[in-house]
Tab-separated table of C-alpha atoms and ligand atoms in Angstrom:
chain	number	residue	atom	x	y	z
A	394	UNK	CA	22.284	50.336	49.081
A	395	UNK	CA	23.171	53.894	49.100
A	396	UNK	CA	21.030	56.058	51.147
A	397	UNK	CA	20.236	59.610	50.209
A	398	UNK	CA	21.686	62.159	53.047
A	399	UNK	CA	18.155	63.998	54.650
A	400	UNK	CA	19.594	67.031	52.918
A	401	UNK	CA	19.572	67.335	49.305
A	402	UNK	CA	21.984	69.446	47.052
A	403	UNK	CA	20.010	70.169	43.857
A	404	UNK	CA	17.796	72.681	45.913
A	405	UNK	CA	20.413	74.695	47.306
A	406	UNK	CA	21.117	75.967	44.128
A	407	UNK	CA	17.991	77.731	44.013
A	408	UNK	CA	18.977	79.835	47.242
A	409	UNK	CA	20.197	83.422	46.664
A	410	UNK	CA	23.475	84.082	47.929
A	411	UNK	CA	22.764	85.682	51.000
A	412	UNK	CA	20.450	82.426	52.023
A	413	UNK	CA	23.253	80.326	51.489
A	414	UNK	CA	25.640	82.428	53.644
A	415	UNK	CA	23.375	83.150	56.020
A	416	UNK	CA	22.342	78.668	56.415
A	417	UNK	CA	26.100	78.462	56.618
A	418	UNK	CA	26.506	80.897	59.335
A	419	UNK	CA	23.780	79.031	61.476
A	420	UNK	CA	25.242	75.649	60.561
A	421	UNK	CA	28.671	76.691	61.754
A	422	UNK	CA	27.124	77.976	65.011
A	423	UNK	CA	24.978	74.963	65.648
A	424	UNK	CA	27.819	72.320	64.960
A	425	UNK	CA	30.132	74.747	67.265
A	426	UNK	CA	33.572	72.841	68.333
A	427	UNK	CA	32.214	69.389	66.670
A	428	UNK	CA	33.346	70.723	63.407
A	429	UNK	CA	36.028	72.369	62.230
A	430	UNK	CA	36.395	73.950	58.779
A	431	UNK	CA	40.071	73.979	57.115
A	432	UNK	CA	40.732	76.077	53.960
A	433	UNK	CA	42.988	75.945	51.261
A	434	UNK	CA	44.537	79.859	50.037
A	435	UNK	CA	43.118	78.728	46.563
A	436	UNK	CA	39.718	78.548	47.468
A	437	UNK	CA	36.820	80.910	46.326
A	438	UNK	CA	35.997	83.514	48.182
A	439	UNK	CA	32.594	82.448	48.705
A	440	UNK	CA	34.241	79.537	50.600
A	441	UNK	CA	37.404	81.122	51.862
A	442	UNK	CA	35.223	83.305	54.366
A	443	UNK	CA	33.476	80.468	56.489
A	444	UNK	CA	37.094	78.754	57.180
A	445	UNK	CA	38.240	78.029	60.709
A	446	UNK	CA	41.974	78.017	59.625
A	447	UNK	CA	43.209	78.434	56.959
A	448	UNK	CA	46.940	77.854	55.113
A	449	UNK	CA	49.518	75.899	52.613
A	450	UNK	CA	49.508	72.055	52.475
A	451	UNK	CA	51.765	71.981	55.164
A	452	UNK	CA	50.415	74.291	57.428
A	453	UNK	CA	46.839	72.310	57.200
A	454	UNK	CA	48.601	68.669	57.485
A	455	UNK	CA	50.166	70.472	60.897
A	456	UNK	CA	46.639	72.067	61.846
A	457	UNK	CA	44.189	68.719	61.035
A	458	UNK	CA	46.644	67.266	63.912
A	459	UNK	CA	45.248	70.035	66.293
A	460	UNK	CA	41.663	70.554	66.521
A	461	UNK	CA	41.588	67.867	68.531
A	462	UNK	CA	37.905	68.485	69.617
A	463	UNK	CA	36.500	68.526	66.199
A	464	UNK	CA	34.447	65.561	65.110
A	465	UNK	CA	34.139	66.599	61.964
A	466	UNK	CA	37.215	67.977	59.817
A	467	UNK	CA	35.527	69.739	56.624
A	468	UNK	CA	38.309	70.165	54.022
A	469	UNK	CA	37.899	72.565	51.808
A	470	UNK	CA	40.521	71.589	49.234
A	471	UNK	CA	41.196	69.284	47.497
A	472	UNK	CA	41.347	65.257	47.766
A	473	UNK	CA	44.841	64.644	48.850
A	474	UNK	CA	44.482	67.168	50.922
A	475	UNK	CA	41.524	65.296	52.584
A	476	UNK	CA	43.360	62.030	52.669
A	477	UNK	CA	46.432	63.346	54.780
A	478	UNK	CA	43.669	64.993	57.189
A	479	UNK	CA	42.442	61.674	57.502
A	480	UNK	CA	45.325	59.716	58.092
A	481	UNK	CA	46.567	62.343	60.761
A	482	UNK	CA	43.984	62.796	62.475
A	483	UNK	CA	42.181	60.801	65.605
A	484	UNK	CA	40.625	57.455	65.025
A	485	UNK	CA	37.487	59.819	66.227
A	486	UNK	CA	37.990	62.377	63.349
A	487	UNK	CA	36.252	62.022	60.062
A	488	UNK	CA	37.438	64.041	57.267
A	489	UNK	CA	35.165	65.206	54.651
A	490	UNK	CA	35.665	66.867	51.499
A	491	UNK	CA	32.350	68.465	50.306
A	492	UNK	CA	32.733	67.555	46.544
A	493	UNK	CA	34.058	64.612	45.761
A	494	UNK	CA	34.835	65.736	42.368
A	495	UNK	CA	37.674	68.010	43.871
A	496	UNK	CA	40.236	66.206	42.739
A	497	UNK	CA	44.441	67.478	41.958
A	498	UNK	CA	45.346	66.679	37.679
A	499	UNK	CA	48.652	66.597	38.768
A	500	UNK	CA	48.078	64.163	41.798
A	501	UNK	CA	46.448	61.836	38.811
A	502	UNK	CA	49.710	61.854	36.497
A	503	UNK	CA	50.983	59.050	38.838
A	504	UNK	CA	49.594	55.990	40.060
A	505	UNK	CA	50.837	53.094	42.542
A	506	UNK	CA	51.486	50.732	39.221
A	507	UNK	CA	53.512	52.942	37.477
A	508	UNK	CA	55.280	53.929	40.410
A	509	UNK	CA	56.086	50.531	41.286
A	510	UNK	CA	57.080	49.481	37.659
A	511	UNK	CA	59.197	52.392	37.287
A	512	UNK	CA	60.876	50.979	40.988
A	513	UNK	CA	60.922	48.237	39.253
A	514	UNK	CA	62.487	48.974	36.467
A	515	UNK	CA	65.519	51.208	38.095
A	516	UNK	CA	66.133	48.278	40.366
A	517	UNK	CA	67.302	46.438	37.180
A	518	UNK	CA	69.717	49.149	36.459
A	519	UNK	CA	70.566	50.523	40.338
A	520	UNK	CA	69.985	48.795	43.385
A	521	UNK	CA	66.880	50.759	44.239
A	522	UNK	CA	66.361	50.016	48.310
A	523	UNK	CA	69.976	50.842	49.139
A	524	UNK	CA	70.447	54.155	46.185
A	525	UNK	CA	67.410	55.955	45.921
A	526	UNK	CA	65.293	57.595	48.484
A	527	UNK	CA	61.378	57.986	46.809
A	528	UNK	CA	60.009	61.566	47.849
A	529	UNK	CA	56.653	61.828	46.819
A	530	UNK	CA	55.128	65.966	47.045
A	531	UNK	CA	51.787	65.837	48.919
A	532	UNK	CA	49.909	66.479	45.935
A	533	UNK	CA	49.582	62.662	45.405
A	534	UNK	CA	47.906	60.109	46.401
A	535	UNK	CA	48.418	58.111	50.197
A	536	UNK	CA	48.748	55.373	47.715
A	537	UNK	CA	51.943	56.895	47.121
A	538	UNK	CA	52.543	58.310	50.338
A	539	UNK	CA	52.440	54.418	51.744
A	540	UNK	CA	55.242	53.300	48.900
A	541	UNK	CA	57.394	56.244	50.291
A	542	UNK	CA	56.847	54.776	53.587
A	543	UNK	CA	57.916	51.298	52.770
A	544	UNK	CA	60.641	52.125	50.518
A	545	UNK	CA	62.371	54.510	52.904
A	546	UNK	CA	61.000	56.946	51.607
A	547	UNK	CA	59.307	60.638	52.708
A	548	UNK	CA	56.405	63.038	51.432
A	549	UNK	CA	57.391	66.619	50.977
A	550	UNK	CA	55.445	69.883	50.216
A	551	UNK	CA	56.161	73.275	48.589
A	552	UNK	CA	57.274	74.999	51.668
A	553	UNK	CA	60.179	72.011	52.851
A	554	UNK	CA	61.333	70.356	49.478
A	555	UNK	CA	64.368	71.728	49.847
A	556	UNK	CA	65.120	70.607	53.427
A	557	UNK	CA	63.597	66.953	52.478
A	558	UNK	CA	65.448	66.394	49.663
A	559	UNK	CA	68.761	66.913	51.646
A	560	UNK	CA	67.190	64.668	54.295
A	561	UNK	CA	66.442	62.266	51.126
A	562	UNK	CA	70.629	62.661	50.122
A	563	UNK	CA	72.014	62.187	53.552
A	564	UNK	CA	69.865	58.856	53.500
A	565	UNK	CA	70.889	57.732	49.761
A	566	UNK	CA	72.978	59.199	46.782
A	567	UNK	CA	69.963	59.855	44.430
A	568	UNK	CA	66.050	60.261	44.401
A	569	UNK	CA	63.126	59.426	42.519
A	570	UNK	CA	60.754	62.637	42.989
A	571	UNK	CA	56.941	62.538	41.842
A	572	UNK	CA	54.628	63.641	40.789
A	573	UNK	CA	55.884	67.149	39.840
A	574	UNK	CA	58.755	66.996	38.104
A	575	UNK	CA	58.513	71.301	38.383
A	576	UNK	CA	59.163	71.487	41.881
A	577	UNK	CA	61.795	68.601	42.009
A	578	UNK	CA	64.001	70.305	39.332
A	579	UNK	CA	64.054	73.777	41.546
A	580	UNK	CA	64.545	71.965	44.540
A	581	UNK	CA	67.812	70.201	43.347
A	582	UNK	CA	68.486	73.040	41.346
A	583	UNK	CA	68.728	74.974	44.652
A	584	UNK	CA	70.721	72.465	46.376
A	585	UNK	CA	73.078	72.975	43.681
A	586	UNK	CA	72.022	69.877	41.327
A	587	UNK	CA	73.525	70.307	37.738
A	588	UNK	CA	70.850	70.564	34.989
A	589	UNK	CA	72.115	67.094	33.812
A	590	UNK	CA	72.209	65.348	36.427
A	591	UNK	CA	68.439	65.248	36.936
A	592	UNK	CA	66.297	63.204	34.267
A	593	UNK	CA	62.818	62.674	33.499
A	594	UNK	CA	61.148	59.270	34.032
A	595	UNK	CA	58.664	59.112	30.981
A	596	UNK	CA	55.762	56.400	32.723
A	597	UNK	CA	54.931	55.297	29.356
A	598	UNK	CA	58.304	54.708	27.767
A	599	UNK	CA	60.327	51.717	28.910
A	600	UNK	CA	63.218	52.423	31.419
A	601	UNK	CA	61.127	55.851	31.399
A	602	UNK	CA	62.496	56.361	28.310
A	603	UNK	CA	65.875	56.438	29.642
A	604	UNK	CA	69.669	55.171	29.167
A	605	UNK	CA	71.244	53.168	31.443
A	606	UNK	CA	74.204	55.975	31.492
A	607	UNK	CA	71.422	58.259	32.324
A	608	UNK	CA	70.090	56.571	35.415
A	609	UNK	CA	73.638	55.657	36.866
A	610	UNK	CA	74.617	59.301	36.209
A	611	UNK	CA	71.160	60.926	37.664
A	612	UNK	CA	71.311	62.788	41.249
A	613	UNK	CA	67.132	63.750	40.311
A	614	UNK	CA	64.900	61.237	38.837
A	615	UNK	CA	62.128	63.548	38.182
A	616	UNK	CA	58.283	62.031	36.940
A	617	UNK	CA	57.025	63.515	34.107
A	618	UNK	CA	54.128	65.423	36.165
A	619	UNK	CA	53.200	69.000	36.253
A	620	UNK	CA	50.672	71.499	37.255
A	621	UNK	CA	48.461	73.074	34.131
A	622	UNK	CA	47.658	76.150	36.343
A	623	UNK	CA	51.218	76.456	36.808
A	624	UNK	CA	52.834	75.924	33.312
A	625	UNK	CA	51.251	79.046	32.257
A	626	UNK	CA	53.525	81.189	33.706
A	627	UNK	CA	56.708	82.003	31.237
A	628	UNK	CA	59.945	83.873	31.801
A	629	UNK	CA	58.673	86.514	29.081
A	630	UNK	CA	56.055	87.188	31.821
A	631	UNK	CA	58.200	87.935	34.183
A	632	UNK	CA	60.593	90.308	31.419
A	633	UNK	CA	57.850	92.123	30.698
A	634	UNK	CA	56.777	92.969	34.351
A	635	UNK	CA	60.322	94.151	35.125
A	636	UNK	CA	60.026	96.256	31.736
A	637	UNK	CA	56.601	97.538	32.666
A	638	UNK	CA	56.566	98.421	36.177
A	639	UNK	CA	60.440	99.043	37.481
A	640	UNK	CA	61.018	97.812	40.982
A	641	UNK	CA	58.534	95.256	41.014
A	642	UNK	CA	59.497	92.332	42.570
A	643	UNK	CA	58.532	89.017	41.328
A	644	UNK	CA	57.068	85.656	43.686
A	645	UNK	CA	56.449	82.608	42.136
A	646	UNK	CA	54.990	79.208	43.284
A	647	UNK	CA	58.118	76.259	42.512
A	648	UNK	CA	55.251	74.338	40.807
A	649	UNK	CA	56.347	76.907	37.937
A	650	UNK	CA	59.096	75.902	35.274
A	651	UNK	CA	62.637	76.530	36.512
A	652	UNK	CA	63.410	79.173	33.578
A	653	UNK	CA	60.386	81.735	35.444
A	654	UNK	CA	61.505	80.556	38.833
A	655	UNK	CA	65.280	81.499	38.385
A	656	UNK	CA	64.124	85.265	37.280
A	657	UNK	CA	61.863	85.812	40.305
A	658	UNK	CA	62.906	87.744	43.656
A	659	UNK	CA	60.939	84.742	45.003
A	660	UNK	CA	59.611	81.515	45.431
A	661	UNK	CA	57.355	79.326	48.136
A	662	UNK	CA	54.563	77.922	48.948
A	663	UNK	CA	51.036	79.624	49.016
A	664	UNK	CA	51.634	80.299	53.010
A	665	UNK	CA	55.118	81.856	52.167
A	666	UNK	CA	53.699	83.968	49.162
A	667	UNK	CA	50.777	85.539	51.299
A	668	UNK	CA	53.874	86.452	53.965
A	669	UNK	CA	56.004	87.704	51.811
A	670	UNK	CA	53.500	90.593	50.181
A	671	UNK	CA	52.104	91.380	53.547
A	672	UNK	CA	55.284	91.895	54.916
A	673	UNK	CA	56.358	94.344	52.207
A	674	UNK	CA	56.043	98.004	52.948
A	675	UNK	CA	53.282	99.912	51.265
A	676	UNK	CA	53.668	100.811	47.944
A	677	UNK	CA	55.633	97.695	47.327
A	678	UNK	CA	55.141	96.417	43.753
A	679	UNK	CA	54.110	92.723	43.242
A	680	UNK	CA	53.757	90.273	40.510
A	681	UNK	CA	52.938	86.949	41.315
A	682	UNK	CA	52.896	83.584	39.809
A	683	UNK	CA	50.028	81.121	41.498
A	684	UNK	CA	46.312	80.665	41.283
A	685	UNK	CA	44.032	83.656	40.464
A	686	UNK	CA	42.179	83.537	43.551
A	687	UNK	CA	44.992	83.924	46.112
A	688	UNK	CA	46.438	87.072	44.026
A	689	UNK	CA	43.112	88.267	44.332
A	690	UNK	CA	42.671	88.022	47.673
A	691	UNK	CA	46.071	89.139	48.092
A	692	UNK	CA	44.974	93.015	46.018
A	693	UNK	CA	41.910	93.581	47.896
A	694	UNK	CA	43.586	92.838	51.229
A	695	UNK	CA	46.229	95.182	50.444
A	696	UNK	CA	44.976	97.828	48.345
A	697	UNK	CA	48.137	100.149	49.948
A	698	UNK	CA	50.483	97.887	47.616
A	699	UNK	CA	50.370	97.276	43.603
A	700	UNK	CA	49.715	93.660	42.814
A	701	UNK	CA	49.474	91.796	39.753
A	702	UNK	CA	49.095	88.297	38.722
A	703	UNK	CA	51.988	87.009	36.608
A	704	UNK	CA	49.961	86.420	33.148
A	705	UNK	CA	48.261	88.023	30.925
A	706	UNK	CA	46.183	84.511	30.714
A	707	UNK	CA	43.984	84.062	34.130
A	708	UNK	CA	44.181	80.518	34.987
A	709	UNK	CA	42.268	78.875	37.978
A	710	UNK	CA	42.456	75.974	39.685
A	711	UNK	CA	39.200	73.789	38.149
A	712	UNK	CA	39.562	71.601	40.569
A	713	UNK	CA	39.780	73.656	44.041
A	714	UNK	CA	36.513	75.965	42.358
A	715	UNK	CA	34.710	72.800	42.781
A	716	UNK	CA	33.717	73.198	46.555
A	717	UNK	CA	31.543	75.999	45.833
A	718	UNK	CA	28.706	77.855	48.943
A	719	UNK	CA	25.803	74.817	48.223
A	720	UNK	CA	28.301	71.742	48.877
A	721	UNK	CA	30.014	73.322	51.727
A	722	UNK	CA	26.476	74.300	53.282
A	723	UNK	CA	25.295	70.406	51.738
A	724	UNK	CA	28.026	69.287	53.692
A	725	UNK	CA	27.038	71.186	56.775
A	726	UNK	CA	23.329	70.330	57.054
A	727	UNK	CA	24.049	66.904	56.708
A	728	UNK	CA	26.528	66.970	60.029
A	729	UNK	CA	23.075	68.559	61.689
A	730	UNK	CA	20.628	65.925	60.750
A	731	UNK	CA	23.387	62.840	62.184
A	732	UNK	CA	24.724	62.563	58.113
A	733	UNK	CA	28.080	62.417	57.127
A	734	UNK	CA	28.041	63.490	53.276
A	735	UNK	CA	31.734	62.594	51.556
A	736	UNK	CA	33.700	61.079	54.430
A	737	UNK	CA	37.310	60.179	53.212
A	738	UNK	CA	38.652	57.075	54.472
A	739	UNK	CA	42.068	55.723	53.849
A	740	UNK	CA	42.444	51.590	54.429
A	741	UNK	CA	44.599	51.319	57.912
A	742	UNK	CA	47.523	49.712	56.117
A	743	UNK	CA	47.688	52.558	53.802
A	744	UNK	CA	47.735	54.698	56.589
A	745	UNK	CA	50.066	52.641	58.559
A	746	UNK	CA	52.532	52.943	56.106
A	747	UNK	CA	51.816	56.357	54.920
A	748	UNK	CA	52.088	58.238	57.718
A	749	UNK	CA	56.187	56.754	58.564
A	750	UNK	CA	56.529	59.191	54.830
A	751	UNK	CA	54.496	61.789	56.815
A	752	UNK	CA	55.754	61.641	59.705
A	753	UNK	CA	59.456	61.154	58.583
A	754	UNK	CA	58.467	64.734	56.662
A	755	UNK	CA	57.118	66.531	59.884
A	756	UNK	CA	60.093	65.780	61.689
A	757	UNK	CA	61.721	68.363	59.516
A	758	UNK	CA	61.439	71.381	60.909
A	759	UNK	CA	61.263	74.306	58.279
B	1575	13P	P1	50.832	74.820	48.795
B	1575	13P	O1	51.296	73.715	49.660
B	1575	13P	O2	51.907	75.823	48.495
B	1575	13P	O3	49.616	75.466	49.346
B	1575	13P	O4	50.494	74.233	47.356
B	1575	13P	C1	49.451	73.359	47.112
B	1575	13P	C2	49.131	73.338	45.688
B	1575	13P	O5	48.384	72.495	45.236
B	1575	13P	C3	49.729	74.302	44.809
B	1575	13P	O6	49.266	74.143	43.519
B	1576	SF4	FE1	46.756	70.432	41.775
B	1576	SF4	FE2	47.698	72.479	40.327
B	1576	SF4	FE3	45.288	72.632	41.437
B	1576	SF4	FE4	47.479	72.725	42.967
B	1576	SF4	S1	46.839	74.239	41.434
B	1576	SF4	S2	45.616	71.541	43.379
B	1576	SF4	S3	48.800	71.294	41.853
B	1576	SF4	S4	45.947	71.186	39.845
C-alpha cells in the first residue's frame, strides 16, 4: 500500500507566493548540507532562485558527483536528468525529482525495444558489435544509457558531442546516434560528415526504412527524434534578425535543425550559451535560439546588452515548467517530516551497465 507523505500538495496551492518562498527558504535552512538542490538553466524562475548549483546536463551529471554530503539530491529538471544523478551518485544519495510528471518528449521517441530491434536489424546488414559505436545524448533514458554500455557504446551531451563522436570513430567506422537526430547531424556535420552519408533510422519502418546501400554507405545513423521546443526555430528567423538589427550575433542550441545552426555565430549547450552573452561586451546584440526562460533570464541579467529570443513564436519547455514553487516546497517538507516524496531509483544492473556509457563520456574532457 501506498502511504500518503505527512505533507500534502493540494494545499500548497492555496499559499500566496510569498508563503511559498518564504516555507522554502526555512526548509532549505532546516535541511542545511543534507540536501542539496540542482537546477536546470530552463527552469522557472520561481524555481531557478532556491537552486544550490545550477548548469547544462553536463555540468549537473559532473556536480551530482560532488555534493558528497548531501543526502538528498533534489533535481529540478527533468527525469533523465534525475536518473543520471542517481546512478552517479553514492549508494547514500537519493535523487528526487519533485514532479514526476517532468518528463523529456524527446527522451520518449526511443525506447530499449526499438533500439534493440533497430541493432537488430543493422546487424543483418553490418556486423553491428565490431562497425558501429551506439552514442546515446543524455536526454534518454538509462535504459538506453545501459545498451550503450554493453554495446561499446557512450552517452554524450550538448556541450561534448563533438569530441564523443570522434571518440565513437576512433573506436568503429560508423555510429548509430539517438534520440536526436538534430544534434547528431551538426555534430558529424562539424566533423566534416557529408550530408549523405548520415541517414535516418525511421523506428517504425522496417530496416528503418532504409536500403541496404544506405546503411553500408552511412558514417551517421541518426533516430528519427527531435526536440518540439527546438524545431521552432527556422533559418528565416535568423535572416530576419540579421536584416533587423545589423551586428547581431546569433547562438543557437544544436538541438535546432542544421539549416538555422549553419547561419548562427554560435552554437552549445545551455552552459555555453549563458557564457557566451555574458562574456560579450556591453551593447553586444543577441539573438538566441533555446527555451524562453533561459533568454529571459539571460535580458534581465544583462540589461547593458540587447537580447532577443530567436522566434517570433515563444515556445517553452512543458515539461521542465512542471516543477513549479508547491512541488519543490512538497518535496522539501516531506525531507523534514523523515519522507522522501519522488525518489528515482535505477535497478543496479541498469546502473552497472549504464554508467561504463557515462563514465566512458566523462573521461572526455571538453
Ligand atoms: P543542455 O545540456 O544544453 O543543458 O541541454 C539539455 C536540454 O534538454 C536541452 O533541450
Ligand atoms: Fe527535452 Fe526539448 Fe525539453 Fe530539452 S527542451 S528537456 S530536449 S523537450
Amino acid at each position: 500500500m501506498i502511504q500518503d507523505p505527512p505533507v500534502a500538495l493540494e494545499p500548497l496551492y492555496e499559499l500566496d507566493d510569498d508563503a511559498i518562498e518564504q516555507r522554502i527558504h526555512n526548509a532549505k535552512e532546516r535541511l542545511g548540507s543534507r540536501c542539496v538542490i540542482l537546477g536546470h538553466h530552463y527552469q522557472r524562475e520561481e524555481v531557478y532562485r532556491f537552486a544550490d548549483l545550477t548548469g547544462d546536463s553536463l555540468k549537473l551529471s559532473r556536480l551530482a558527483t560532488e555534493r558528497k554530503e548531501a543526502e538528498y539530491i533534489v533535481f529540478c529538471g527533468v527525469h533523465f536528468m534525475a536518473e543520471v544523478a542517481d546512478m552517479l551518485s553514492a549508494r547514500n544519495q537519493t535523487a528526487i525529482l519533485p514532479d514526476m510528471a517532468a518528463g523529456c518528449s524527446m527522451a520518449d521517441m526511443a525506447d530499449l525495444p526499438s533500439v534493440e530491434s533497430a541493432w537488430e536489424q543493422l546487424g543483418k546488414v553490418i556486423d553491428v558489435e565490431t562497425r558501429v559505436t551506439p552514442i546515446t545524448y543524455v536526454n534518454s533514458t538509462a535504459s538506453l544509457k545501459a545498451f550503450c554500455g554493453e554495446h561499446g557504446g557512450i552517452v554524450c551531451t550538448s556541450s561534448n558531442a563533438k569530441k564523443v563522436m570522434e571518440w565513437a570513430f576512433e573506436q568503429r567506422e560508423k555510429t548509430l546516434f539517438f534520440p536526436d537526430q538534430h544534434l547528431g547531424r551538426n555534430t558529424g556535420h562539424s566533423l566534416g560528415v557529408p550530408l549523405d552519408e548520415m541517414v535516418i533510422w525511421k523506428p517504425t519502418e522496417p530496416m528503418g526504412g532504409l536500403t541496404e546501400e544506405q546503411i553500408n554507405k552511412a558514417k551517421v545513423i541518426l533516430w528519427d527524434g527531435f526536440c518540439s521546443v527546438h524545431q521552432i526555430f527556422t533559418p528565416e528567423d535568423v535572416d530576419l534578425f540579421r536584416e533587423r538589427k545589423p551586428g547581431i550575433q546569433i547562438s543557437v542550441h544544436p538541438e535546432s535543425r542544421l539549416e538555422v545552426c549553419i547561419k548562427a555565430d554560435h552554437m552549445g549547450s545551455t552552459e555555453q550559451i549563458q557564457s557566451v552573452v555574458r562574456d560579450s561586451p556591453p551593447g553586444s546584440k543577441w539573438a538566441i535560439g533555446t527555451e524562453f526562460n533561459l533568454v529571459n533570464r539571460l535580458k534581465h541579467e544583462m540589461p547593458e546588452k540587447e537580447i532577443h529570443f530567436l522566434s517570433t513564436t515563444v515556445c517553452m519547455c512543458s515539461t521542465m515548467f512542471r516543477i513549479d514553487p508547491q512541488h519543490l516546497l512538497w518535496t522539501l517538507e516531506n525531507l523534514l517530516e523523515g519522507h522522501v516524496v519522488n525518489a528515482i531509483t535505477v535497478p543496479p544492473r541498469e546502473t552497472e551497465l549504464a554508467k561504463t556509457a557515462l563514465e566512458r563520456m566523462l573521461a572526455i574532457v571538453v
